[in-house]
C-alpha cells in the first residue's frame, strides 16, 4: 500500500460504481453547502460549552454496522451496486425478504473492547455507531420494536450496550447514528417506495402517516438510546426527509431533556449543535463554526466484500490536517463484516495514521485554524463550476498549518522543491523545530522574508511537522 501522500496523485479507478449513490447524495444536498458560505450563528454559551470536547477532539471513528453486512453488496448472486448499507433500497428487496437476514446475524467475532482499542490506537477521540440505519433494524435491545439485534437474531446480545460499556472502560466518548426519517422496514417511515409506495405526491402532499412512525418508533427509540447507555456524546441524525421544524424540534427536545450535554449533528432538519458537510466533502476554506466531515475509508459505509479501494494513510493524514486547519472534525468510517470484524486493511490504515498522531498529535488535537489561507488553493479564474454547481476550487496540497497560542504547526506532505517561505506576519519569529523529534530547523531571514529548508529525505515522507514559535499569542498580519 502506498504510504505516501496521495492527495496530489491520481486515485486508482473505483472498485465499485459510485454513480448510483445519487439518491443518497441528493438527500443531503441541502446540507452539502460548504460551511463557510453559511451565516455565523448568534453566540450561545450553552452550546459553546457542550461543544468544547468536540472542538478539541478533531478525529472520530464512524461505524456503519447492520444486517446489510450479510449480503455485503450481493443479492441473490447478483452484484448490487452502490453503498453497502443501501442494498435493500438498490435491489428493491421487500421487507418480507430482508427481515429474515436477522435470523442469520451472528457476529461471533464481535469484541467491543477490541473496537475501542482500535479507535484509541488510531488516535481517535470519539466513536459514532449506527444504532438504526435506513433499513430500520436496531442494533440495540429495544422495547419499541422487536426488529432489533437482541430480540430478532441468534446473537441475542445488545451490541450498543457492550460498546457503551467498553467505551466507559477505555474513557472513549460514544455517539449514536440514528436514521430518524428513513425507515424502510416501516410502512409509515420514509423511503420504502417498493413495498409501501411513494412518501409524497407530486404536490409534496405526504401519502404516509409519517408522524405515526415518528411517534411510535423513531422518537421513543431515540429516547431509549439516551436513557439506557450512559452518557451519549452525540446523536448523529441523517437524511432529514420531510423533517419540518416542528418534527425536528420534537427530537431536539428529547435529546435536551434526556441528556443536556449530548450534541446534535447537522442533519436533524432543524439546527443542530454543529454543521455536517456532505459526505466526503471538505470545504475549501476555514470557518469558526464547529463542523464535521463524515467520510469513507473506501467507497462504502456498510461493508461490501468487493470494495477494497482504501484511502492510503497518507491521504487520510492529509485530510485530517486539512480539516483541522479549517476548524473542522474528521469522522472516518469503517464497515465491519457480518462476523463482527473490522476489515484488517482498514485497521492497518487507521493504526498507521495513529502512529503518526502519536508523534505529531500536538499539531492536531485542540489546534486552531490556519491564520493564512493561501495554502488551500484558489478558485479558478475561468469561471468553471464544480459538480455541485459551485465555483470550481483548485486545491493546493503541499502544506497545511494549524495553530496554538504562540505556535504554528506547518505540516508538509511532500518534499520541498525550494526553501519554504513563511507567509508574511507582523509577529517576531523566535525559533523552529521538527515536532516529531524536536530537531532544530534553521531559519534564514533576508529582506524581511523568513525561510527554512527541510532535510532530504524528509523525516516522515507521509507528513513532517515543523513548529514555528512566535512572539504574542495570535498571528498579526
Ligand atoms: O444515506 C446515508 C448513507 O448510507 C450514510 O449513512 C451516510 C453517512 O454520512 N449518510 C447518508 C447519505 O448522506
XYZ file of C-alpha atoms and ligand atoms in Angstrom:
490
model
C 0.000 0.000 0.000
C 1.186 3.476 -0.826
C 2.202 5.173 2.397
C 2.897 8.433 0.656
C 0.563 11.313 0.419
C -1.938 10.507 -2.282
C -3.572 13.891 -2.107
C -1.657 15.114 -5.118
C -1.548 11.852 -7.037
C -4.364 10.429 -9.139
C -6.719 7.985 -7.420
C -6.939 4.400 -8.577
C -10.069 3.531 -10.568
C -13.076 2.954 -8.350
C -13.757 -0.655 -7.393
C -17.485 -0.004 -7.361
C -19.797 2.131 -9.408
C -20.456 5.244 -7.387
C -22.863 6.899 -9.812
C -25.923 5.248 -8.249
C -25.102 6.943 -4.981
C -27.050 9.864 -6.368
C -30.080 9.089 -4.206
C -28.040 9.268 -1.057
C -26.201 12.336 -2.222
C -29.388 14.152 -3.201
C -30.933 13.527 0.176
C -28.190 15.530 1.837
C -27.580 18.028 -0.917
C -29.340 20.702 1.041
C -26.795 20.084 3.768
C -23.851 19.825 1.458
C -23.318 23.565 1.344
C -19.752 24.299 2.158
C -19.707 25.502 5.709
C -18.085 28.836 5.084
C -20.997 30.005 2.958
C -23.383 29.759 5.908
C -24.050 32.778 8.076
C -22.486 32.993 11.524
C -24.854 31.909 14.247
C -25.623 34.092 17.254
C -23.492 33.371 20.332
C -24.960 30.626 22.529
C -22.845 29.995 25.639
C -24.590 26.693 26.478
C -23.884 25.324 23.026
C -20.288 26.581 23.145
C -19.819 24.687 26.409
C -21.348 21.473 25.017
C -19.026 21.736 22.039
C -15.785 22.153 23.965
C -14.726 18.489 23.848
C -15.830 18.156 20.219
C -13.739 21.119 19.108
C -10.653 19.621 20.748
C -11.268 16.029 19.613
C -10.876 16.567 15.827
C -10.881 12.905 14.833
C -13.583 10.272 15.356
C -14.422 6.732 14.263
C -17.700 6.221 12.402
C -19.014 2.629 12.337
C -21.740 1.519 9.927
C -22.843 -1.917 11.030
C -26.099 -3.734 10.483
C -27.836 -6.589 8.658
C -26.543 -5.256 5.326
C -23.103 -6.635 6.254
C -24.507 -10.119 5.489
C -25.261 -9.620 1.765
C -22.165 -7.358 1.652
C -23.056 -5.904 -1.764
C -24.524 -9.012 -3.397
C -28.159 -10.127 -3.556
C -29.291 -13.495 -4.933
C -25.946 -13.990 -6.632
C -26.031 -10.583 -8.332
C -23.825 -7.645 -7.532
C -25.879 -4.784 -6.138
C -24.191 -1.513 -6.973
C -23.899 1.436 -4.618
C -23.368 1.776 -0.910
C -23.357 -1.488 1.066
C -25.953 -0.267 3.563
C -28.289 0.778 0.729
C -28.684 -2.757 -0.669
C -32.294 -3.115 0.446
C -33.184 0.024 -1.475
C -30.947 -0.512 -4.502
C -32.107 -4.082 -5.073
C -35.673 -3.255 -4.016
C -35.705 -6.097 -1.510
C -39.144 -6.481 0.039
C -39.328 -6.307 3.841
C -40.549 -9.917 3.791
C -37.231 -10.991 2.228
C -34.852 -8.615 4.001
C -36.171 -9.102 7.515
C -35.133 -12.791 7.706
C -31.492 -11.684 7.432
C -31.821 -11.062 11.167
C -32.006 -14.821 11.704
C -28.551 -15.151 10.140
C -26.930 -12.331 12.111
C -24.476 -13.978 14.482
C -21.277 -11.909 14.663
C -19.382 -14.225 16.966
C -16.123 -12.342 16.436
C -17.537 -9.045 17.714
C -15.413 -7.755 20.563
C -16.311 -4.277 21.757
C -13.046 -3.781 23.653
C -11.034 -4.508 20.512
C -13.020 -1.934 18.537
C -12.487 0.715 21.175
C -8.803 -0.210 21.376
C -8.548 0.247 17.615
C -10.074 3.717 17.862
C -7.583 4.537 20.583
C -4.617 3.190 18.649
C -5.832 5.248 15.703
C -5.731 8.420 17.789
C -9.483 8.880 17.504
C -11.271 10.629 20.327
C -14.887 9.566 19.788
C -16.894 6.773 18.205
C -20.235 7.077 16.408
C -22.042 3.827 15.566
C -25.235 3.170 13.617
C -27.931 2.359 16.168
C -30.511 2.125 13.384
C -29.794 2.793 9.731
C -32.341 3.317 6.944
C -33.162 -0.423 6.890
C -34.912 0.070 10.232
C -33.013 -2.625 12.134
C -31.956 -1.582 15.638
C -28.520 -2.651 16.824
C -29.709 -2.390 20.429
C -32.362 -4.008 22.578
C -35.497 -2.004 22.027
C -38.843 -2.334 23.748
C -40.303 -0.249 20.927
C -39.762 -2.776 18.111
C -38.762 -6.449 18.173
C -36.784 -5.838 14.958
C -33.570 -5.484 16.896
C -30.303 -7.310 17.462
C -31.186 -8.684 20.885
C -34.671 -9.979 20.049
C -34.522 -10.984 16.370
C -31.106 -12.628 15.973
C -29.410 -15.777 17.239
C -26.713 -13.466 18.620
C -29.151 -12.021 21.180
C -26.549 -9.575 22.543
C -27.074 -5.824 22.816
C -24.230 -4.567 20.650
C -24.592 -0.953 21.736
C -24.602 -1.863 25.398
C -21.362 -3.809 25.008
C -19.804 -0.949 23.098
C -21.031 1.638 25.622
C -19.548 -0.407 28.476
C -16.240 -0.818 26.627
C -16.124 2.923 25.868
C -16.733 3.680 29.547
C -13.867 1.332 30.481
C -11.480 2.958 27.998
C -12.566 6.579 28.542
C -13.809 6.892 24.960
C -16.797 9.081 24.028
C -19.637 7.294 22.233
C -22.350 8.711 19.999
C -25.214 7.074 18.110
C -26.172 7.458 14.475
C -29.972 7.243 14.167
C -31.873 7.406 10.865
C -34.841 9.436 12.027
C -36.655 9.841 8.710
C -35.896 6.891 6.508
C -37.036 3.547 7.829
C -37.568 1.031 5.056
C -38.993 -1.556 7.452
C -41.993 0.557 8.427
C -44.978 1.290 6.227
C -45.132 4.871 7.512
C -41.363 5.517 7.581
C -39.774 7.441 4.713
C -38.013 5.787 1.813
C -39.534 2.359 1.142
C -41.387 3.014 -2.099
C -41.164 -0.586 -3.377
C -43.286 -2.087 -0.586
C -45.307 0.887 0.555
C -45.488 3.367 -2.340
C -44.162 6.928 -2.558
C -43.739 9.096 0.518
C -45.169 12.170 -1.162
C -47.393 13.030 -4.111
C -46.403 15.419 -6.906
C -47.692 18.349 -4.818
C -45.438 17.211 -1.913
C -48.513 16.061 -0.028
C -47.465 13.328 2.363
C -49.004 9.985 1.460
C -47.940 8.049 4.552
C -48.776 8.598 8.183
C -45.247 9.768 8.810
C -45.984 11.249 12.236
C -47.373 7.910 13.355
C -43.993 6.327 12.522
C -42.052 9.126 14.197
C -44.102 8.979 17.374
C -44.330 5.205 17.629
C -40.767 4.231 16.672
C -38.171 6.916 15.975
C -38.855 9.239 18.894
C -39.172 6.509 21.549
C -36.086 4.716 20.220
C -34.019 7.901 20.442
C -35.288 8.219 24.000
C -34.156 4.627 24.683
C -30.686 5.440 23.386
C -30.456 8.427 25.678
C -31.639 6.638 28.780
C -30.120 3.155 28.657
C -26.498 3.593 27.556
C -24.848 6.056 29.904
C -23.581 9.418 28.686
C -24.165 9.835 24.960
C -21.653 12.149 23.303
C -23.880 12.923 20.326
C -26.814 11.788 18.238
C -25.999 11.676 14.553
C -29.284 12.152 12.686
C -29.263 11.711 8.908
C -31.170 12.363 5.660
C -33.879 14.641 7.094
C -36.624 13.865 4.616
C -39.934 15.542 5.474
C -38.381 16.861 8.680
C -40.353 20.025 9.338
C -39.014 22.367 12.028
C -41.741 21.130 14.360
C -40.776 17.469 13.872
C -37.096 18.248 14.247
C -37.830 20.154 17.432
C -39.517 17.078 18.915
C -36.248 15.154 18.561
C -34.212 18.088 19.856
C -36.473 18.254 22.917
C -35.967 14.536 23.608
C -32.209 14.997 23.434
C -32.109 18.143 25.552
C -34.425 16.842 28.259
C -32.761 13.395 28.473
C -29.098 14.453 28.284
C -28.472 18.191 28.054
C -24.799 17.707 27.141
C -25.449 15.422 24.166
C -24.613 17.094 20.880
C -26.943 17.074 17.887
C -25.257 16.837 14.496
C -26.169 18.950 11.483
C -28.624 16.590 9.782
C -31.656 16.615 12.032
C -33.580 19.016 9.877
C -33.568 21.792 12.420
C -30.427 23.483 13.627
C -28.061 21.174 15.490
C -25.025 21.971 17.586
C -22.593 21.768 14.713
C -22.678 21.609 10.961
C -22.242 18.454 8.931
C -20.776 18.782 5.470
C -21.889 16.495 2.678
C -20.362 13.009 2.711
C -16.626 13.204 1.989
C -16.898 16.952 1.418
C -14.092 19.097 2.819
C -14.832 22.791 2.429
C -12.227 24.890 0.626
C -11.755 27.424 3.416
C -11.694 27.754 7.200
C -14.701 28.510 9.367
C -15.026 29.463 13.011
C -18.254 27.451 13.307
C -17.996 23.886 14.646
C -18.322 21.413 11.774
C -17.588 17.829 10.802
C -16.871 15.899 7.619
C -18.208 12.317 7.609
C -16.032 10.258 5.308
C -15.477 6.775 3.940
C -12.181 4.917 4.181
C -13.033 3.172 0.885
C -16.183 3.976 -1.159
C -18.901 2.498 1.027
C -20.089 2.922 4.622
C -21.580 -0.519 5.278
C -19.334 -3.491 4.433
C -19.131 -4.581 0.781
C -16.937 -7.534 0.037
C -15.848 -6.073 -3.321
C -14.780 -2.637 -2.116
C -11.049 -2.555 -1.446
C -10.492 0.947 -2.733
C -8.858 2.013 0.507
C -7.534 5.501 1.010
C -3.885 5.416 1.960
C -2.659 6.527 5.410
C -1.056 9.499 3.641
C -4.336 10.561 2.104
C -6.091 10.257 5.444
C -3.392 12.198 7.255
C -3.665 14.950 4.675
C -7.450 15.110 5.011
C -7.237 15.174 8.802
C -4.737 18.039 8.908
C -6.565 19.873 6.112
C -9.838 19.638 8.065
C -8.239 20.695 11.363
C -6.574 23.669 9.667
C -10.067 24.745 8.567
C -11.638 24.308 12.012
C -13.476 21.016 11.496
C -13.584 17.412 12.680
C -12.963 14.279 10.622
C -15.354 11.390 11.262
C -13.818 8.477 9.399
C -15.866 5.344 8.785
C -15.230 1.612 8.917
C -17.715 -1.090 7.905
C -17.385 -4.286 9.981
C -18.228 -7.662 8.454
C -21.204 -9.800 9.425
C -18.860 -11.742 11.692
C -18.054 -8.594 13.631
C -14.591 -7.968 12.222
C -13.382 -4.540 11.149
C -11.607 -5.311 7.850
C -7.899 -5.800 8.614
C -6.913 -3.408 5.803
C -8.854 -0.571 7.439
C -7.334 -1.459 10.804
C -3.808 -1.242 9.366
C -4.522 2.117 7.751
C -6.006 3.550 10.931
C -3.121 2.314 13.055
C -0.545 3.797 10.678
C -2.201 7.205 10.972
C -2.405 6.599 14.731
C 1.364 6.124 14.927
C 1.861 9.411 13.084
C -0.514 11.102 15.528
C 1.407 9.729 18.495
C 4.422 11.761 17.398
C 2.571 14.695 15.843
C -0.772 14.904 17.658
C 0.119 18.271 19.193
C -0.472 19.761 15.743
C -3.969 18.271 15.636
C -5.775 17.916 18.976
C -7.086 21.198 20.275
C -5.345 23.050 17.452
C -6.802 26.164 15.845
C -7.198 27.115 12.215
C -4.656 28.477 9.776
C -4.107 32.226 10.124
C -3.240 32.330 6.410
C -5.429 30.594 3.856
C -3.406 30.953 0.684
C -2.169 27.361 1.091
C -5.640 25.941 0.359
C -5.555 26.890 -3.299
C -7.791 29.241 -5.214
C -10.984 29.484 -7.202
C -10.440 29.095 -10.900
C -10.331 32.387 -12.735
C -12.043 30.747 -15.720
C -15.498 30.672 -14.128
C -15.859 26.864 -14.292
C -18.322 25.187 -11.900
C -17.821 22.029 -9.826
C -20.211 19.030 -9.779
C -22.377 20.828 -7.212
C -22.699 23.838 -9.485
C -20.499 25.975 -7.262
C -17.431 27.931 -8.321
C -14.631 25.453 -9.029
C -11.902 25.443 -6.397
C -8.421 24.289 -7.373
C -6.830 22.904 -4.217
C -3.134 23.016 -3.330
C -1.950 20.137 -1.188
C 1.736 20.741 -0.391
C 1.312 22.051 3.129
C -1.205 23.000 5.818
C -0.856 24.943 9.022
C -2.616 24.651 12.366
C -2.132 26.867 15.390
C -1.968 27.235 19.151
C -1.128 30.344 21.166
C 2.418 31.368 20.194
C 2.893 28.399 17.839
C 2.276 27.486 14.236
C 2.428 23.867 13.069
C 3.414 23.641 9.416
C 2.728 20.149 8.061
C 4.431 19.223 4.781
C 3.046 16.378 2.686
C 5.743 16.368 0.044
C 9.419 17.252 -0.142
C 10.037 20.950 -0.530
C 11.191 21.894 -4.008
C 12.616 25.189 -2.728
C 13.205 26.790 0.684
C 9.856 27.365 2.331
C 8.918 30.984 2.832
C 6.855 31.579 5.972
C 3.877 33.712 4.968
C 4.242 37.355 5.982
C 3.269 38.264 9.537
C 3.965 41.112 11.948
C 4.963 38.823 14.856
C 8.642 38.149 15.501
C 9.570 34.514 14.953
C 11.665 33.094 17.784
C 12.559 29.529 16.762
C 11.579 26.498 14.717
C 11.907 22.729 15.212
C 10.535 19.457 13.918
C 7.677 18.258 16.094
C 8.386 14.519 15.953
C 11.998 14.651 17.171
C 12.407 18.279 18.273
C 15.413 18.693 15.950
C 16.045 22.426 15.406
C 15.190 23.872 12.000
C 17.415 26.734 10.813
C 15.622 29.924 9.910
C 17.034 32.428 7.400
C 15.744 35.984 7.272
C 16.564 38.172 4.271
C 14.767 41.270 3.029
C 12.073 40.763 5.675
C 11.348 37.209 4.461
C 11.930 34.193 6.686
C 12.615 30.836 5.065
C 13.638 27.346 6.105
C 14.536 24.121 4.357
C 13.751 20.529 5.282
C 16.423 17.851 5.302
C 16.079 15.326 2.494
C 14.821 12.694 2.637
C 12.059 14.068 4.827
C 11.930 12.764 8.383
C 8.488 11.317 7.638
C 7.641 11.311 3.919
C 3.949 10.912 4.787
C 3.841 14.217 6.675
C 6.504 16.172 8.549
C 5.543 18.891 11.011
C 7.684 21.964 11.696
C 6.729 24.052 14.726
C 7.372 27.772 14.347
C 7.219 29.754 17.565
C 6.430 33.456 17.540
C 6.026 36.332 19.961
C 2.481 37.019 21.056
C -0.497 34.715 21.220
C -2.019 35.215 17.790
C -0.652 35.941 14.357
C -0.986 39.564 13.237
C -0.768 40.041 9.510
O -27.762 7.534 3.223
C -26.776 7.698 4.204
C -25.584 6.808 3.969
O -25.992 5.488 3.948
C -24.569 7.030 5.082
O -25.118 6.694 6.328
C -24.146 8.471 5.082
C -23.148 8.855 6.150
O -22.951 10.224 6.152
N -25.330 9.331 5.280
C -26.385 9.152 4.275
C -26.033 9.785 2.993
O -25.547 11.048 3.175
